[in-house]
CSV table of C-alpha atoms in Angstrom, one decimal:
chain,number,residue,atom,x,y,z
H,1,MET,CA,128.3,123.3,107.3
H,2,LYS,CA,129.0,123.4,103.6
H,3,LEU,CA,127.3,121.0,101.3
H,4,LYS,CA,128.6,119.9,97.8
H,5,PRO,CA,126.2,120.3,94.8
H,6,ILE,CA,125.2,116.7,94.9
H,7,TYR,CA,123.7,117.0,98.3
H,8,GLN,CA,122.0,120.3,97.3
H,9,ALA,CA,120.3,118.4,94.4
H,10,LEU,CA,119.4,115.5,96.6
H,11,TRP,CA,117.7,117.4,99.2
H,12,MET,CA,115.9,119.9,96.9
H,13,SER,CA,114.6,117.2,94.5
H,14,VAL,CA,113.2,114.7,97.0
H,15,ILE,CA,111.8,116.9,99.6
H,16,VAL,CA,109.7,119.1,97.3
H,17,GLY,CA,106.1,118.6,98.2
H,18,VAL,CA,106.8,116.4,101.2
H,19,ALA,CA,106.1,118.2,104.5
H,20,GLY,CA,103.2,116.4,106.2
H,21,CYS,CA,102.6,113.1,108.0
H,22,ASP,CA,100.0,110.5,107.7
H,23,SER,CA,98.6,108.9,110.9
H,24,GLU,CA,100.3,105.6,111.9
H,25,ASP,CA,96.7,104.4,112.6
H,26,SER,CA,95.8,104.5,108.9
H,27,PRO,CA,93.9,101.4,107.7
H,28,ALA,CA,96.0,98.7,106.1
H,29,GLU,CA,96.1,98.4,102.3
H,30,THR,CA,95.6,95.3,100.4
H,31,THR,CA,98.5,92.9,100.5
H,32,VAL,CA,100.2,91.9,97.2
H,33,THR,CA,100.6,88.2,97.4
H,34,GLU,CA,101.7,87.2,93.9
H,35,PRO,CA,104.9,89.2,92.9
H,36,VAL,CA,105.5,89.5,89.2
H,37,ALA,CA,108.9,91.1,88.8
H,38,GLU,CA,110.8,88.7,91.1
H,39,HIS,CA,114.6,89.2,91.4
H,40,VAL,CA,116.2,92.2,89.8
H,41,TYR,CA,119.7,91.9,91.4
H,42,PRO,CA,122.2,89.1,92.0
H,43,ALA,CA,121.9,86.6,94.8
H,44,PRO,CA,124.1,87.2,97.9
H,45,GLY,CA,127.6,85.9,97.4
H,46,GLY,CA,128.4,84.4,100.8
H,47,GLN,CA,128.2,80.8,102.0
H,48,TYR,CA,124.9,81.1,103.8
H,49,GLN,CA,121.3,81.6,102.6
H,50,VAL,CA,119.6,84.7,104.2
H,51,GLY,CA,116.8,84.9,106.6
H,52,VAL,CA,114.8,88.0,107.6
H,53,LYS,CA,112.6,89.0,110.5
H,54,ALA,CA,110.5,92.1,110.5
H,55,ILE,CA,110.1,93.5,114.0
H,56,ASP,CA,108.2,96.5,115.4
H,57,ILE,CA,109.9,98.0,118.5
H,58,LEU,CA,107.0,99.9,120.1
H,59,ASP,CA,108.7,101.6,123.1
H,60,ALA,CA,111.9,103.3,122.0
H,61,GLY,CA,111.6,106.2,124.4
H,62,PRO,CA,110.3,109.8,123.6
H,63,ASP,CA,109.9,110.7,120.0
H,64,GLY,CA,111.7,114.0,119.3
H,65,MET,CA,110.7,114.2,115.6
H,66,SER,CA,107.0,113.5,116.0
H,67,PRO,CA,104.5,116.4,115.3
H,68,VAL,CA,102.4,114.8,118.1
H,69,PRO,CA,103.5,116.0,121.6
H,70,ASN,CA,104.8,113.3,124.0
H,71,GLU,CA,104.5,110.5,121.5
H,72,THR,CA,106.5,107.4,122.1
H,73,ARG,CA,109.0,106.4,119.5
H,74,ARG,CA,108.2,103.3,117.5
H,75,LEU,CA,110.8,101.7,115.2
H,76,PRO,CA,110.2,99.1,112.4
H,77,ILE,CA,113.3,97.1,111.8
H,78,LYS,CA,114.4,94.4,109.5
H,79,VAL,CA,116.9,91.9,110.6
H,80,PHE,CA,118.9,89.9,107.9
H,81,TYR,CA,120.7,86.9,109.2
H,82,PRO,CA,122.6,83.7,108.0
H,83,THR,CA,120.5,80.5,107.7
H,84,GLU,CA,121.1,77.0,106.5
H,85,GLU,CA,117.5,76.7,105.2
H,86,ASN,CA,116.7,77.0,101.5
H,87,THR,CA,112.9,77.1,101.1
H,88,GLY,CA,112.9,78.8,97.7
H,89,THR,CA,110.3,81.3,99.0
H,90,TYR,CA,111.4,84.8,99.2
H,91,ARG,CA,110.0,88.0,100.7
H,92,ASN,CA,109.0,91.0,98.7
H,93,TYR,CA,111.6,93.8,98.5
H,94,PHE,CA,109.2,96.5,99.5
H,95,ASP,CA,106.5,96.5,102.2
H,96,SER,CA,103.5,94.4,101.5
H,97,TRP,CA,101.0,97.3,101.8
H,98,GLY,CA,102.4,99.5,99.0
H,99,HIS,CA,103.4,102.5,101.3
H,100,GLN,CA,107.0,102.6,100.1
H,101,VAL,CA,106.2,102.0,96.4
H,102,ALA,CA,103.5,104.8,96.6
H,103,PHE,CA,106.0,107.2,98.0
H,104,LEU,CA,108.5,106.4,95.2
H,105,GLU,CA,105.9,106.8,92.5
H,106,LYS,CA,104.9,110.2,94.0
H,107,ASN,CA,108.4,111.5,94.1
H,108,ARG,CA,109.8,110.2,90.8
H,109,PRO,CA,111.6,113.1,89.0
H,110,GLN,CA,109.1,114.7,86.7
H,111,GLY,CA,109.6,113.6,83.1
H,112,ALA,CA,112.1,110.9,84.0
H,113,PRO,CA,111.9,107.7,82.0
H,114,ILE,CA,110.5,104.6,83.6
H,115,HIS,CA,113.0,101.8,84.2
H,116,PRO,CA,111.6,98.4,83.0
H,117,ASN,CA,111.7,97.1,86.5
H,118,GLN,CA,109.7,100.1,87.7
H,119,PHE,CA,106.5,98.9,86.0
H,120,ASP,CA,105.9,96.5,88.9
H,121,LEU,CA,108.0,97.7,91.9
H,122,GLN,CA,105.6,95.9,94.3
H,123,GLY,CA,106.5,92.6,92.7
H,124,ILE,CA,110.2,92.8,93.2
H,125,GLN,CA,111.5,90.1,95.4
H,126,SER,CA,114.5,90.1,97.8
H,127,TRP,CA,116.6,87.1,98.4
H,128,SER,CA,115.5,86.8,102.1
H,129,GLN,CA,113.4,84.0,103.5
H,130,GLY,CA,111.0,85.1,106.1
H,131,ASP,CA,111.3,83.8,109.7
H,132,VAL,CA,113.5,80.8,109.0
H,133,ALA,CA,115.9,79.4,111.7
H,134,ILE,CA,119.1,81.3,112.2
H,135,ALA,CA,122.2,79.3,111.5
H,136,LYS,CA,124.3,78.3,114.5
H,137,ALA,CA,127.3,80.6,114.9
H,138,THR,CA,130.6,78.9,113.9
H,139,SER,CA,132.6,80.8,116.5
H,140,GLY,CA,130.5,79.6,119.5
H,141,GLN,CA,130.1,83.2,120.6
H,142,GLY,CA,127.3,84.2,118.3
H,143,TRP,CA,127.2,86.2,115.1
H,144,PRO,CA,128.7,89.7,115.0
H,145,ILE,CA,126.0,92.4,114.5
H,146,LEU,CA,125.9,95.2,112.0
H,147,PHE,CA,123.5,98.2,112.3
H,148,TYR,CA,122.4,100.0,109.1
H,149,SER,CA,120.8,103.4,108.8
H,150,HIS,CA,119.1,104.6,105.5
H,151,GLY,CA,119.3,107.9,103.7
H,152,ALA,CA,116.8,110.8,104.1
H,153,LEU,CA,113.4,110.2,102.7
H,154,LEU,CA,114.3,106.6,102.0
H,155,PHE,CA,113.6,103.3,103.9
H,156,GLU,CA,115.2,100.5,105.7
H,157,VAL,CA,115.4,98.6,102.4
H,158,ASP,CA,117.3,101.1,100.4
H,159,ASN,CA,120.5,98.9,100.5
H,160,THR,CA,119.0,95.5,100.7
H,161,GLU,CA,121.4,94.1,98.2
H,162,LEU,CA,124.4,95.1,100.3
H,163,LEU,CA,122.8,94.0,103.6
H,164,GLU,CA,121.7,90.5,102.4
H,165,ASP,CA,125.3,90.0,101.0
H,166,LEU,CA,126.7,90.8,104.4
H,167,ALA,CA,124.2,88.5,106.1
H,168,SER,CA,125.2,85.7,103.8
H,169,ARG,CA,128.8,86.1,104.9
H,170,GLY,CA,128.0,85.5,108.6
H,171,TYR,CA,126.6,88.8,110.0
H,172,VAL,CA,123.3,89.6,111.6
H,173,VAL,CA,122.4,92.9,109.9
H,174,VAL,CA,119.8,95.1,111.5
H,175,SER,CA,118.4,97.7,109.2
H,176,ILE,CA,116.4,100.4,111.1
H,177,ASN,CA,113.6,102.5,109.6
H,178,HIS,CA,113.8,106.0,111.2
H,179,PRO,CA,110.2,107.4,111.3
H,180,TYR,CA,109.5,111.0,110.2
H,181,ILE,CA,112.8,111.2,108.2
H,182,ALA,CA,112.1,108.0,106.3
H,183,GLY,CA,109.9,108.3,103.2
H,184,ALA,CA,107.5,105.7,104.7
H,185,ALA,CA,107.8,103.8,108.0
H,186,SER,CA,105.6,100.7,107.6
H,187,PHE,CA,104.5,98.7,110.6
H,188,GLN,CA,103.5,95.1,110.7
H,189,ASP,CA,99.8,95.9,111.3
H,190,GLY,CA,99.8,97.7,108.0
H,191,SER,CA,99.9,101.3,109.4
H,192,VAL,CA,102.4,103.9,108.2
H,193,VAL,CA,104.2,107.0,109.4
H,194,ASN,CA,105.3,109.2,106.5
H,195,VAL,CA,108.0,111.8,106.4
H,196,TYR,CA,107.4,114.9,108.5
H,197,LEU,CA,109.7,118.0,108.5
H,198,PRO,CA,108.6,121.2,110.3
H,199,GLU,CA,108.2,124.2,108.1
H,200,GLY,CA,111.4,125.8,107.0
H,201,THR,CA,113.6,122.8,107.8
H,202,SER,CA,113.6,120.8,104.7
H,203,ASN,CA,116.7,122.5,103.2
H,204,VAL,CA,119.7,121.6,105.3
H,205,ARG,CA,121.7,124.5,103.7
H,206,THR,CA,119.6,127.1,105.6
H,207,GLU,CA,120.3,128.1,109.1
H,208,LYS,CA,116.9,126.7,110.3
H,209,GLY,CA,117.3,123.5,108.3
H,210,SER,CA,120.9,122.9,109.5
H,211,ALA,CA,119.9,123.5,113.1
H,212,TYR,CA,117.0,121.0,112.9
H,213,PHE,CA,119.1,118.2,111.3
H,214,ASN,CA,122.0,118.7,113.7
H,215,GLU,CA,120.0,119.3,116.9
H,216,VAL,CA,117.0,117.1,116.3
H,217,VAL,CA,117.3,114.6,113.5
H,218,ALA,CA,120.9,113.5,114.2
H,219,PRO,CA,120.5,112.9,117.9
H,220,GLN,CA,117.2,111.1,117.3
H,221,ILE,CA,118.5,108.7,114.7
H,222,THR,CA,121.6,108.0,116.7
H,223,HIS,CA,119.4,107.1,119.7
H,224,ASP,CA,117.4,104.8,117.4
H,225,VAL,CA,120.5,102.8,116.7
H,226,THR,CA,121.7,102.7,120.4
H,227,TYR,CA,118.2,101.7,121.5
H,228,VAL,CA,117.9,98.9,119.0
H,229,TYR,CA,121.3,97.6,120.1
H,230,GLN,CA,120.1,97.5,123.7
H,231,TRP,CA,116.8,95.9,122.7
H,232,LEU,CA,118.5,93.1,120.8
H,233,SER,CA,120.8,92.6,123.8
H,234,TRP,CA,117.7,92.2,126.0
H,235,HIS,CA,115.9,89.9,123.6
H,236,GLN,CA,118.5,87.4,122.5
H,237,GLU,CA,115.9,84.6,122.5
H,238,VAL,CA,114.4,86.1,119.3
H,239,PHE,CA,117.5,84.8,117.5
H,240,ASP,CA,118.0,81.7,119.4
H,241,TYR,CA,120.8,83.3,121.5
H,242,GLN,CA,123.1,83.4,118.4
H,243,LEU,CA,124.0,87.1,118.6
H,244,ASP,CA,127.4,88.4,119.9
H,245,ASP,CA,126.6,91.8,121.3
H,246,THR,CA,130.3,92.4,122.1
H,247,ARG,CA,131.2,92.6,118.3
H,248,ILE,CA,129.3,95.5,116.8
H,249,GLY,CA,129.7,97.4,113.6
H,250,THR,CA,127.6,100.3,112.1
H,251,LEU,CA,127.2,101.5,108.5
H,252,GLY,CA,124.9,104.0,106.8
H,253,PHE,CA,124.2,105.8,103.5
H,254,SER,CA,123.8,109.6,103.1
H,255,LEU,CA,122.0,110.9,106.3
H,256,GLY,CA,122.5,107.4,107.7
H,257,GLY,CA,126.2,107.8,107.6
H,258,SER,CA,126.0,110.2,110.5
H,259,ALA,CA,123.8,107.9,112.5
H,260,ALA,CA,126.4,105.1,111.9
H,261,MET,CA,129.3,107.1,113.1
H,262,ASN,CA,127.6,108.9,116.0
H,263,SER,CA,126.1,105.6,117.3
H,264,CYS,CA,129.4,103.8,117.0
H,265,ALA,CA,131.0,106.5,119.1
H,266,GLN,CA,128.3,105.9,121.8
H,267,ILE,CA,128.2,102.1,121.8
H,268,ALA,CA,131.3,100.8,123.7
H,269,ALA,CA,131.1,97.4,121.9
H,270,CYS,CA,131.2,99.0,118.5
H,271,VAL,CA,134.5,98.2,116.8
H,272,ALA,CA,134.2,99.8,113.4
H,273,SER,CA,131.9,102.1,111.3
H,274,ALA,CA,131.3,102.7,107.6
H,275,ASN,CA,129.8,105.8,105.9
H,276,MET,CA,128.7,105.7,102.3
H,277,ASP,CA,128.7,109.1,100.8
H,278,GLY,CA,127.2,110.6,104.0
H,279,LEU,CA,126.6,113.9,105.6
H,280,LEU,CA,128.4,114.7,108.8
H,281,LEU,CA,125.8,115.8,111.4
H,282,GLY,CA,125.6,115.9,115.1
H,283,ASP,CA,128.4,115.2,117.5
H,284,ILE,CA,130.6,113.7,114.8
H,285,ARG,CA,131.1,117.1,113.3
H,286,TYR,CA,133.3,118.1,116.3
H,287,GLN,CA,134.3,114.9,117.9
H,288,PRO,CA,136.2,112.4,115.7
H,289,LEU,CA,135.0,108.8,115.9
H,290,ASN,CA,138.6,107.5,116.7
H,291,LYS,CA,137.7,104.0,115.7
H,292,PRO,CA,138.3,102.1,112.4
H,293,LEU,CA,136.4,104.0,109.7
H,294,LEU,CA,135.6,103.1,106.1
H,295,LEU,CA,134.4,106.0,103.8
H,296,LEU,CA,133.0,105.6,100.3
H,297,GLN,CA,132.4,108.8,98.3
H,298,THR,CA,131.7,110.2,94.9
H,299,PRO,CA,134.2,112.5,93.2
H,300,GLU,CA,131.9,115.5,94.1
H,301,GLN,CA,131.7,114.7,97.8
H,302,GLU,CA,134.3,115.6,100.4
H,303,LEU,CA,134.8,113.2,103.2
H,304,SER,CA,138.5,114.1,103.4
H,305,GLU,CA,137.8,116.1,106.7
H,306,ALA,CA,136.4,113.0,108.4
H,307,PHE,CA,139.3,111.0,107.0
H,308,ALA,CA,141.9,113.5,108.3
H,309,ASP,CA,140.3,113.9,111.7
H,310,ASN,CA,139.7,110.3,112.6
H,311,GLY,CA,142.3,109.0,115.1
H,312,HIS,CA,142.4,105.4,114.0
H,313,ASP,CA,142.7,103.3,110.9
H,314,THR,CA,140.8,105.1,108.2
H,315,PHE,CA,140.1,104.2,104.6
H,316,LEU,CA,138.7,106.6,102.0
H,317,PHE,CA,137.5,105.1,98.7
H,318,THR,CA,136.6,107.6,95.8
H,319,ILE,CA,134.7,106.0,92.9
H,320,GLN,CA,134.8,107.8,89.7
H,321,LYS,CA,131.7,108.4,87.5
H,322,THR,CA,129.4,107.8,90.5
H,323,THR,CA,126.5,110.0,91.7
H,324,HIS,CA,125.1,110.0,95.2
H,325,GLN,CA,122.2,107.7,94.2
H,326,ASP,CA,124.7,105.1,93.1
H,327,PHE,CA,125.3,104.1,96.7
H,328,MET,CA,121.8,102.6,97.1
H,329,ASP,CA,119.7,100.1,95.3
H,330,GLN,CA,117.6,102.6,93.3
H,331,ASN,CA,119.9,102.4,90.2
H,332,ARG,CA,118.6,98.7,89.8
H,333,TRP,CA,115.0,99.8,89.3
H,334,VAL,CA,114.7,103.6,88.8
H,335,LEU,CA,115.8,105.9,86.1
H,336,GLY,CA,116.2,109.7,86.2
H,337,TYR,CA,119.3,109.9,88.3
H,338,PRO,CA,122.1,110.1,85.6
H,339,SER,CA,125.2,108.0,86.2
H,340,GLN,CA,128.1,106.8,84.1
H,341,VAL,CA,129.3,104.0,86.4
H,342,ASP,CA,128.5,100.4,85.6
H,343,ILE,CA,125.7,99.3,87.9
H,344,ASP,CA,127.1,95.9,88.7
H,345,GLN,CA,130.6,97.4,89.4
H,346,ILE,CA,129.4,99.9,92.0
H,347,HIS,CA,127.4,97.3,93.8
H,348,ALA,CA,130.4,94.9,93.6
H,349,ILE,CA,132.7,97.6,95.1
H,350,LYS,CA,130.3,98.3,97.9
H,351,LYS,CA,129.8,94.6,98.8
H,352,GLN,CA,133.5,93.7,98.7
H,353,SER,CA,134.8,96.7,100.5
H,354,MET,CA,132.2,96.4,103.3
H,355,ALA,CA,132.9,92.7,103.6
H,356,THR,CA,136.6,93.2,103.7
H,357,PHE,CA,136.4,96.0,106.3
H,358,PHE,CA,134.1,94.3,108.8
H,359,ASP,CA,135.7,90.9,108.2
H,360,HIS,CA,139.0,92.4,109.3
H,361,TYR,CA,137.9,94.3,112.3
H,362,LEU,CA,135.1,92.0,113.6
H,363,LYS,CA,136.5,88.6,112.6
H,364,GLY,CA,140.3,89.2,112.4
H,365,GLU,CA,140.6,88.3,108.7
H,366,THR,CA,143.2,89.6,106.3
H,367,VAL,CA,142.5,92.8,104.3
H,368,LEU,CA,142.2,92.4,100.6
H,369,TRP,CA,140.6,95.5,99.1
H,370,PRO,CA,138.8,95.4,95.7
H,371,GLU,CA,140.6,96.8,92.7
H,372,TYR,CA,138.7,98.4,89.8
H,373,ASP,CA,139.5,101.0,87.2
H,374,GLY,CA,138.3,104.4,88.6
H,375,LEU,CA,138.6,103.2,92.2
H,376,THR,CA,141.1,105.1,94.3
H,377,LEU,CA,142.1,104.4,98.0
H,378,ALA,CA,143.6,106.8,100.6
H,379,GLU,CA,144.4,105.1,103.9
H,380,LYS,CA,146.1,105.9,107.1
């Protein structure tokens, strides 16, 4: 598997010095209760307010990525959903115990300037209201469900702006934290599982690294998505029986793009999948998805093979002046990843293209793609 230079830089920069894991039984850190930074990105653009529930799934089968033999897989997830309530009280963007912020501070590029919003990352608020009532689905069948997978060494919140926007437009959006490949997996008891990569596997360009990511990581994170889908189907009561588990979509960024495509191939109810500048790992390298597929990429990345191979409606957006990091929220509050694209524009492209794509294939609405200078579309 060949990687473009942007992926080489990504993997080499963020993985340096990160090869161990902390026990998930670590004591909880002090909760931050008075955020200072508040909102640093626009409110969701749909007709609904956004609710959020944080859930720990504690029995997701064997954990193939854990350094502890015979460990049971545990998955922290965040579920964003439409609500009619407007409490004015919002959840913090990052976990309350500071695990995710500590990871970011530790791995900030050496010598990089500090973004004004980075002075108090722990105080940044999302636009989500915790544990409010889910809105009653307008269709009578329940809300369609989207499953999101994050990038390597990131977290389930790395695209919160996008996920909240989709929830505000009438989707239940399930963001899964994939332990041991996430920078930090924070659980509701305050414990944390940090990234773990066996020796010699951190560079996906090498034979050993490629084998590990294709044979271990990709199948595990694909299983995470399919298991969470099953869990939600079994626990509809958690969301007042307002979920439609027959209308499913998946999306992911970077490494998560493979999880999205592989899991959509495995879930019969999955109608469509979206990959944001993602690697192709696991089965999807050899077995095209053959379902509606949306691809977003930088000029340096090549998703043209996935575009050509897919045997269904396929859309490939190339966004000029972008870098890999522009496809997540970090450009809102971290400097050190040079980009020439307007920040508001790239987020608008992501939100509009995702909403258009899933609205068409999950809700039957008309396609109206966004139009911006520097945005090109290939479709088939």
